[in-house]
GROMACS .gro file of C-alpha atoms in nm:
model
  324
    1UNK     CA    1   4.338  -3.909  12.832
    2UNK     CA    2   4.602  -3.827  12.571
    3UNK     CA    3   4.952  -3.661  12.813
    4UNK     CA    4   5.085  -3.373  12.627
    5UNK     CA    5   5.406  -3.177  12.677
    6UNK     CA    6   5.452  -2.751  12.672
    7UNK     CA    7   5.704  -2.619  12.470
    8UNK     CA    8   5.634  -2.305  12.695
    9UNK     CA    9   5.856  -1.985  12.462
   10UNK     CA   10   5.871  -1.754  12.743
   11UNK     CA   11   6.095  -1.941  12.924
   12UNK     CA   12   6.338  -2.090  12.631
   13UNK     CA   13   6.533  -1.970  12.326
   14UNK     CA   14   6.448  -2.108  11.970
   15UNK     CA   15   6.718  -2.374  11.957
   16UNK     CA   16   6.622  -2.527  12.291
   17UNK     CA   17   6.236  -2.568  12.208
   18UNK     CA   18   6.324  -2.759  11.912
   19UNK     CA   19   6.528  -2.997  12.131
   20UNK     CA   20   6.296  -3.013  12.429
   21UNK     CA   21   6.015  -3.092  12.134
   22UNK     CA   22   6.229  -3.402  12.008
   23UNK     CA   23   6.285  -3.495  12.347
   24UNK     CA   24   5.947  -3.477  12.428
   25UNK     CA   25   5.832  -3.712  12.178
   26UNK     CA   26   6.143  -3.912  12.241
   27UNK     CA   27   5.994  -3.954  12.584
   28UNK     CA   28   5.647  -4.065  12.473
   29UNK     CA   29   5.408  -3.828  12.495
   30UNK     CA   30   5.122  -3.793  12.287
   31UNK     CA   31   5.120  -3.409  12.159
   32UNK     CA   32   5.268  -3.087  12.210
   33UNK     CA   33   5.164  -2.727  12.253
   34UNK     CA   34   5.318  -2.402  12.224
   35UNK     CA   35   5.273  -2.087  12.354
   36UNK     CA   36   5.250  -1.776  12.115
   37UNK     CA   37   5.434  -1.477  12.291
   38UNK     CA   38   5.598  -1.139  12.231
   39UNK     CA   39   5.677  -1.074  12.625
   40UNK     CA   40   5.711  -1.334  12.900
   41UNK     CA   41   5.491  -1.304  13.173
   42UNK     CA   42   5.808  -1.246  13.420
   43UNK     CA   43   6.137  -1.113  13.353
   44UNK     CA   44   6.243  -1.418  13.527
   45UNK     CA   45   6.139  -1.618  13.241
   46UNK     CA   46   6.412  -1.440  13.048
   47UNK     CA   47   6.251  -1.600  12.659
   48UNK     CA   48   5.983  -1.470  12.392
   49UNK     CA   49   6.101  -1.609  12.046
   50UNK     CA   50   5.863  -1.623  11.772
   51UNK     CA   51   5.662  -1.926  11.822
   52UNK     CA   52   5.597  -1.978  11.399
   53UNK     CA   53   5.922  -2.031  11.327
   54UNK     CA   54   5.980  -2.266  11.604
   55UNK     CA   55   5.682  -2.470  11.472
   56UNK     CA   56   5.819  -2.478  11.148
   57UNK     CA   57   6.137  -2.625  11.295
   58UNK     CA   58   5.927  -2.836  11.511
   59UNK     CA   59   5.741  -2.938  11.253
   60UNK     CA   60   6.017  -3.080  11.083
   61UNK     CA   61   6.228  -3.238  11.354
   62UNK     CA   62   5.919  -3.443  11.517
   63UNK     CA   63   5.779  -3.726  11.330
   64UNK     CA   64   5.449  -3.880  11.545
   65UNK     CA   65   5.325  -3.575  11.822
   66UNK     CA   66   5.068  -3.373  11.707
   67UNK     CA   67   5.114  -2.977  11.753
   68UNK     CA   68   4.899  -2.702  11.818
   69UNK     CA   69   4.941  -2.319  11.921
   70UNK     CA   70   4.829  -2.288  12.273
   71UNK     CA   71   4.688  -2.031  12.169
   72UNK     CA   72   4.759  -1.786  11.956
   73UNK     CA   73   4.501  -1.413  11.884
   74UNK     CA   74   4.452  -1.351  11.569
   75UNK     CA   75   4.311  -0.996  11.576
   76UNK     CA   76   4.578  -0.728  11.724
   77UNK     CA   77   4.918  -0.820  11.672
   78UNK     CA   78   4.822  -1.095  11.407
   79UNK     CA   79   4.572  -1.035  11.048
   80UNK     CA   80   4.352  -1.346  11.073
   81UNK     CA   81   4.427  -1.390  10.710
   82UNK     CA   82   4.781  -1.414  10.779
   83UNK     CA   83   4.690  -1.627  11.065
   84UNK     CA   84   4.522  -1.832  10.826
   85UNK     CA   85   4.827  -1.878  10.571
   86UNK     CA   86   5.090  -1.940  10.858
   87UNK     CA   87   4.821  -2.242  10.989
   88UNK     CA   88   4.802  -2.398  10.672
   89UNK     CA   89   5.201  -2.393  10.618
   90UNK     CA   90   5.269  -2.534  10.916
   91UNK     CA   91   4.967  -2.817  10.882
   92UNK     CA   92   5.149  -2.921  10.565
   93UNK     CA   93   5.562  -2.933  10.693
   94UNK     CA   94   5.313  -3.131  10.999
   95UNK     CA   95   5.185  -3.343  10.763
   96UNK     CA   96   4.862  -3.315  10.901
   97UNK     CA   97   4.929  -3.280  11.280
   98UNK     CA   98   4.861  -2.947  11.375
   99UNK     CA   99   4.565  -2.789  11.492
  100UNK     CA  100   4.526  -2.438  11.524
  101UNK     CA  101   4.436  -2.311  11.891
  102UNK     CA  102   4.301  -1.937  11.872
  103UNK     CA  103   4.165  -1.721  12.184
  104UNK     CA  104   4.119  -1.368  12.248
  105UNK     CA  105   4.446  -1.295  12.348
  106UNK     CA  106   4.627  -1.140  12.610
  107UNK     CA  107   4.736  -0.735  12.626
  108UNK     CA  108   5.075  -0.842  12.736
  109UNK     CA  109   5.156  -0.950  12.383
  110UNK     CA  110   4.927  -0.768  12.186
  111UNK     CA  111   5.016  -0.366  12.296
  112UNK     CA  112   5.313  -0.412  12.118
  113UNK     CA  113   5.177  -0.293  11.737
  114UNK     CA  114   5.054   0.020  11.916
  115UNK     CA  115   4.696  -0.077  11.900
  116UNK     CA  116   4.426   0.015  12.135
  117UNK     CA  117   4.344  -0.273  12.396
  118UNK     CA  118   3.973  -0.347  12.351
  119UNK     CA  119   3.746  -0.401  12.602
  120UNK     CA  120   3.683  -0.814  12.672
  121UNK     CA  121   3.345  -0.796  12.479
  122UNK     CA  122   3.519  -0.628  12.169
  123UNK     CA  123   3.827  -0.869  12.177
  124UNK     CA  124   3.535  -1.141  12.183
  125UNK     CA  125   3.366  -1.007  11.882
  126UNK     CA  126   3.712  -0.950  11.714
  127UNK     CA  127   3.779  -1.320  11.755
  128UNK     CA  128   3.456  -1.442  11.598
  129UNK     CA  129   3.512  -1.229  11.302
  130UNK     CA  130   3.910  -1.364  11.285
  131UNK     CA  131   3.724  -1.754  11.270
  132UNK     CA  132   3.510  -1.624  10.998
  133UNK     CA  133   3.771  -1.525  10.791
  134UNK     CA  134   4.006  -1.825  10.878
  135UNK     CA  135   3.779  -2.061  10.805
  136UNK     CA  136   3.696  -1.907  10.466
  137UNK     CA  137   4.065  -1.875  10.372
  138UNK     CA  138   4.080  -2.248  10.442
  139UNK     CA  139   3.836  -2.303  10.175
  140UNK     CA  140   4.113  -2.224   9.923
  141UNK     CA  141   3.849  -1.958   9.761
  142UNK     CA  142   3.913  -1.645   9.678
  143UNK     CA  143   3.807  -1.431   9.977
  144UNK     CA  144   3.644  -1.096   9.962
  145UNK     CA  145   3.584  -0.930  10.359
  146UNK     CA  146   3.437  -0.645  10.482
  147UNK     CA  147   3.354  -0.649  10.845
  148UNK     CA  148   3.351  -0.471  11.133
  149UNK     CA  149   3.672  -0.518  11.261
  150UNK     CA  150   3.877  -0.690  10.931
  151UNK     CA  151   3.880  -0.627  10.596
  152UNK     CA  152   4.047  -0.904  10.378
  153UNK     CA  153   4.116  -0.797   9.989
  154UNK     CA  154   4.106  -1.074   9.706
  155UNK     CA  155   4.311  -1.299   9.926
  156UNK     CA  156   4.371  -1.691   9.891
  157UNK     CA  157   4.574  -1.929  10.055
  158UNK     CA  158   4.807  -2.097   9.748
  159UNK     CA  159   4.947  -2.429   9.961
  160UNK     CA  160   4.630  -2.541  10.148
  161UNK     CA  161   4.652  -2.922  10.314
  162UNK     CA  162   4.358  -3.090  10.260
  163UNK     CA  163   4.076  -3.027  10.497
  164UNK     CA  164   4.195  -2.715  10.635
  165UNK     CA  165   4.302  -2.692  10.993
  166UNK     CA  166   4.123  -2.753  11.309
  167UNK     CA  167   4.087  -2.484  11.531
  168UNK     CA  168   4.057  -2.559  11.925
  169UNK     CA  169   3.900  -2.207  12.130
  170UNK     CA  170   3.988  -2.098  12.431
  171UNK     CA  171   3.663  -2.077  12.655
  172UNK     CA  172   3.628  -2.000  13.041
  173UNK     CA  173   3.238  -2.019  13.094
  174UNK     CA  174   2.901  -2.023  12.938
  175UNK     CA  175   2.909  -1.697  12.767
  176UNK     CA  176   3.206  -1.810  12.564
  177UNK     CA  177   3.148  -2.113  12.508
  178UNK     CA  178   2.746  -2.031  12.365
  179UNK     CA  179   2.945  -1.850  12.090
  180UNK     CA  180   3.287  -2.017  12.064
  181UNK     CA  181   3.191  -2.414  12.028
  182UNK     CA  182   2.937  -2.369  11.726
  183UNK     CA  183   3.262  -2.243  11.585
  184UNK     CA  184   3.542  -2.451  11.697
  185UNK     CA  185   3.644  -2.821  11.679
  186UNK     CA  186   3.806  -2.828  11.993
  187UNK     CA  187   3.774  -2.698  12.375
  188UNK     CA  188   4.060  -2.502  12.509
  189UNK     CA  189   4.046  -2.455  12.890
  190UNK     CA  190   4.321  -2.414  13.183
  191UNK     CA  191   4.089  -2.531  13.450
  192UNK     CA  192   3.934  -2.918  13.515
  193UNK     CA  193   3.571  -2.811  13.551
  194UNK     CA  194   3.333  -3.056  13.461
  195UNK     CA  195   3.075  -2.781  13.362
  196UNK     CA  196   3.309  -2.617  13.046
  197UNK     CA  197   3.266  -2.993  12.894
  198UNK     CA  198   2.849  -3.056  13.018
  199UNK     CA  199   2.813  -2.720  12.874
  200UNK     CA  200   2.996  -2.698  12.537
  201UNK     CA  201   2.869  -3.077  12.524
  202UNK     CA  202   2.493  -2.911  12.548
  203UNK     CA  203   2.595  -2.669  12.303
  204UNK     CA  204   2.335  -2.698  11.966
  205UNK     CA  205   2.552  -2.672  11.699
  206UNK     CA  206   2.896  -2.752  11.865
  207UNK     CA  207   3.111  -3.124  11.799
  208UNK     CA  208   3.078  -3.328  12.095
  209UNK     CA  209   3.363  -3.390  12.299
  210UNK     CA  210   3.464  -3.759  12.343
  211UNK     CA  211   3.365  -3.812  11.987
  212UNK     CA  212   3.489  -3.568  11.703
  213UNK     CA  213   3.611  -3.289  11.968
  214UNK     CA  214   3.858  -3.289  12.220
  215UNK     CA  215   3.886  -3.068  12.584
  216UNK     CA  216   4.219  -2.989  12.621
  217UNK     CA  217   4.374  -2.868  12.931
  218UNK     CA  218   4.703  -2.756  13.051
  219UNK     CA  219   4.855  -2.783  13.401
  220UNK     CA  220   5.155  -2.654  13.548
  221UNK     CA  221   5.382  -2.844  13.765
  222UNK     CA  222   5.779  -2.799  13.905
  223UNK     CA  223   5.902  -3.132  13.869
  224UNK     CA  224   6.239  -3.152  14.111
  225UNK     CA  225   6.475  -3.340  14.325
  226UNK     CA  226   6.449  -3.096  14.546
  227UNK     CA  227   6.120  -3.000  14.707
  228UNK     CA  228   6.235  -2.642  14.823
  229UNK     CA  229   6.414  -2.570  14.510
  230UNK     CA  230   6.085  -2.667  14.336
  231UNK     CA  231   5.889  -2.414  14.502
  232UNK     CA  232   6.141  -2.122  14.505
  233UNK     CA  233   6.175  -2.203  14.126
  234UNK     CA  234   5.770  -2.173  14.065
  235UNK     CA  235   5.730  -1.886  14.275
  236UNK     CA  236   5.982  -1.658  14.093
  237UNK     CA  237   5.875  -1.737  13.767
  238UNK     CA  238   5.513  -1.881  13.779
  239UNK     CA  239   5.340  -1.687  14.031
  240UNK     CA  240   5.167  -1.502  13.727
  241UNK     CA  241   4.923  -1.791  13.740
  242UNK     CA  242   4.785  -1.684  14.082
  243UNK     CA  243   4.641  -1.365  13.910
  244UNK     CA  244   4.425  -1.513  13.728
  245UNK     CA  245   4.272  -1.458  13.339
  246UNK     CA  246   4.050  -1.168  13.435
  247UNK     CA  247   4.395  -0.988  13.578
  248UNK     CA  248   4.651  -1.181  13.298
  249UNK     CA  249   4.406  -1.046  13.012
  250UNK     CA  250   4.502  -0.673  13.118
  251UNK     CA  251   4.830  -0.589  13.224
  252UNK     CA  252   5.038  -0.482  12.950
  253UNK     CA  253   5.419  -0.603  13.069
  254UNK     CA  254   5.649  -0.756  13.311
  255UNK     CA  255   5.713  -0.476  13.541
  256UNK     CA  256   5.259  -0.481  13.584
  257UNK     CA  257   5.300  -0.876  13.618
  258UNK     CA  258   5.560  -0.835  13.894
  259UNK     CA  259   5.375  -0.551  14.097
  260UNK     CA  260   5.056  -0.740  14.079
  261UNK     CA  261   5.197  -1.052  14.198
  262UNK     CA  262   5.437  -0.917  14.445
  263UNK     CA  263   5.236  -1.014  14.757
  264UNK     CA  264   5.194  -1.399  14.650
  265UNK     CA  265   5.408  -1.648  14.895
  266UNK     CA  266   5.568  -1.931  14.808
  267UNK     CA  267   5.304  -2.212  15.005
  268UNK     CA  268   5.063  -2.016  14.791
  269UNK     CA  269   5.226  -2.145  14.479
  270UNK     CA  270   5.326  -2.439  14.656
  271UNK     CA  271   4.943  -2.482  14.732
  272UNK     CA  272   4.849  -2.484  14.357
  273UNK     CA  273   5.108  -2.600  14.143
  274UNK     CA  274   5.252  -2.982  14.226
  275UNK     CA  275   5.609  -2.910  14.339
  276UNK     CA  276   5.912  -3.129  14.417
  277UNK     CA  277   6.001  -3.486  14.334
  278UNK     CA  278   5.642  -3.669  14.423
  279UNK     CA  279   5.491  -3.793  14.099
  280UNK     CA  280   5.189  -3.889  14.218
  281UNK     CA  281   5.124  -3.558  14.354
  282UNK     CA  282   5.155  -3.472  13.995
  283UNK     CA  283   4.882  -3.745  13.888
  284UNK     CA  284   4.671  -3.629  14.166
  285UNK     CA  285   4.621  -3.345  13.993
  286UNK     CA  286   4.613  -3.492  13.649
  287UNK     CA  287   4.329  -3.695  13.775
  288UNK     CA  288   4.134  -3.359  13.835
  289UNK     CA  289   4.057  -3.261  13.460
  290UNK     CA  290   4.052  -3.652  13.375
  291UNK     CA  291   3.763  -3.624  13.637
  292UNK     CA  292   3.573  -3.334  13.457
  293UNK     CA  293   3.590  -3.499  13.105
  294UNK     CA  294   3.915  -3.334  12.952
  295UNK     CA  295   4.018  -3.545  12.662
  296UNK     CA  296   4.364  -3.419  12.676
  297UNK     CA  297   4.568  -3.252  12.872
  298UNK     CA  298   4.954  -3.067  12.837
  299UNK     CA  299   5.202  -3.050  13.123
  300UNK     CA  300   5.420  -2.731  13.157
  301UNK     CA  301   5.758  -2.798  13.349
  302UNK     CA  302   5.819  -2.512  13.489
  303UNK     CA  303   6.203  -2.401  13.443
  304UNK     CA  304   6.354  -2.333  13.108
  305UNK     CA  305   6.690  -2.489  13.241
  306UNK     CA  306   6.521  -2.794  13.372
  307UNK     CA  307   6.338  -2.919  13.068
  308UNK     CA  308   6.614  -3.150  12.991
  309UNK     CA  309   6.643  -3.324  13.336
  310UNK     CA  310   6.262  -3.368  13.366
  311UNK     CA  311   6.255  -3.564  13.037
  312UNK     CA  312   6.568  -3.752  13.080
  313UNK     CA  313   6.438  -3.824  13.418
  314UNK     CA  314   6.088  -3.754  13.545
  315UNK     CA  315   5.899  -3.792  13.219
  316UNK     CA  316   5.883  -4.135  13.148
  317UNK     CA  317   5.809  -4.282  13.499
  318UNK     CA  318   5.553  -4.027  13.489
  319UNK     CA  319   5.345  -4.093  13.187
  320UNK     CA  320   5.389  -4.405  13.296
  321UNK     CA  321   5.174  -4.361  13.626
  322UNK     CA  322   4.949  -4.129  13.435
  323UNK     CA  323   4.854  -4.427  13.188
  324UNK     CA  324   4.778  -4.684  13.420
   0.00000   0.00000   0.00000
């Protein structure tokens, strides 16, 4: 399993992602995602920066990690076609390591532009279409598109790395993942069960994962000295996770994220998330989506302040655990 590190945006500025980023690959790991945000999920979190421009930056100041958006909609608050251009600048200041991870996006981030917030099946069908018309750009053609949710108007993408850009879909269960993995070349998923890989796997049509696809996860941990400050710091600004995707999907800012989570306790956190200074509570958990097949999977420290301390500290006795 490749290790991968979160540059998480909603809870750092601009500037500090680019450092945590070097540091990250300083430290060893493997890869790096990014979150693509307009709000954080909690006030707490205090950060939403544009995640493209951070890439870009990223991009530049990293040599060896690959990158990818983790994930980013391209159908409300993003034009696939612009989606497509941004991918394909970014793949080429990466020279080559990016990979483009798409889902169907969250209302949190997407009310913003004043749209309407479609119902799951519509954003579904909105994100199929988005593929479509990403995958054509990428062809360096002239693209002509009239569907049912996107139009696209004698458009080409001018600087175009060869190949394109791989695109890894978020899926949750076998609906999703019927349509998605014909699509994609990469599983996205946030939970280690076995039957999102057996399924997408079983999939006609879709790359197999452990040969040209990857699964790739993401798990949350509070990495601390301090057990107690661990917890305290994961419940005020992480208990968003408890919620779930069916609830995270739908609620449209902070202040909804706050009321819906107000009732979660700290052991309930503490319960899910690997808190304090125990590492191999931390692989414990790792060992969960190793155990149902994930190919890769990216931490998320959880504590803007605290990135720098975890990789000065934590990280690389860490890793080293997970590898062996």
């Amino acid at each position: 399993m490749r290790i991968g590190y979160t540059l998480m945006t909603e809870q750092s500025g601009p500037k500090d992602l680019v450092r945590w980023a070097v540091g990250a690959e300083e430290a060893g790991f493997d890869f790096e995602v990014m979150s693509d945000h307009y709000f954080p999920w909690l006030s707490s979190q205090g950060h939403a920066p544009y995640a493209w421009s951070v890439l870009g930056a990223v991009a530049h100041a990293t040599e060896r990690v690959d990158l990818m958006t983790y994930v980013t909609c391209p159908t409300i608050r993003y034009h696939p076609a612009v989606v497509a251009q941004k991918a394909a600048t970014v793949q080429l200041l990466a020279d080559g390591r990016f990979t483009l991870g798409l889902g169907s996006g969250e209302n949190l981030n997407e009310h913003v532009v004043g749209e309407r917030w479609p119902a799951v099946a519509t954003r579904q069908d909105m994100l199929e279409e988005a593929i479509e018309v990403i995958r054509a750009l990428h062809t360096g053609e002239l693209v002509d598109h009239h569907g049912e949710h996107f139009r696209v108007e004698s458009a080409r993408i001018w600087d175009l790395p060869d190949g394109g850009v791989p695109i890894g879909v978020a899926v949750s269960g076998e609906e999703s993942i019927a349509r998605f993995a014909p699509l994609a070349d990469h599983l996205v998923a946030v939970e280690p069960k076995a039957e999102l890989v057996e399924g997408w796997n079983a999939t006609e049509g879709a790359p197999t994962i452990g040969g040209a696809a990857r699964a790739i996860g993401q798990i949350p941990i509070c990495w601390d000295p301090d057990e107690k400050a661990a917890i305290e710091r994961a419940h005020d600004q992480f208990r968003w996770f408890a919620g779930g995707w069916a609830v995270n999907a739908d609620l449209p800012t902070t202040a909804g994220f706050n009321g819906a989570t107000q009732f979660v306790r700290r052991e309930d956190v503490a319960g899910s998330i690997p808190c304090g200074p125990d590492l191999d509570a931390i692989a414990e958990a790792v060992a969960e989506f190793d155990t149902a097949g994930f190919t890769d999977l990216a931490l998320v420290q959880i504590g803007g302040e605290h990135q720098e301390r975890f990789l000065a500290e934590a990280a690389g006795p860490l890793l080293e655990r997970l590898r062996s």
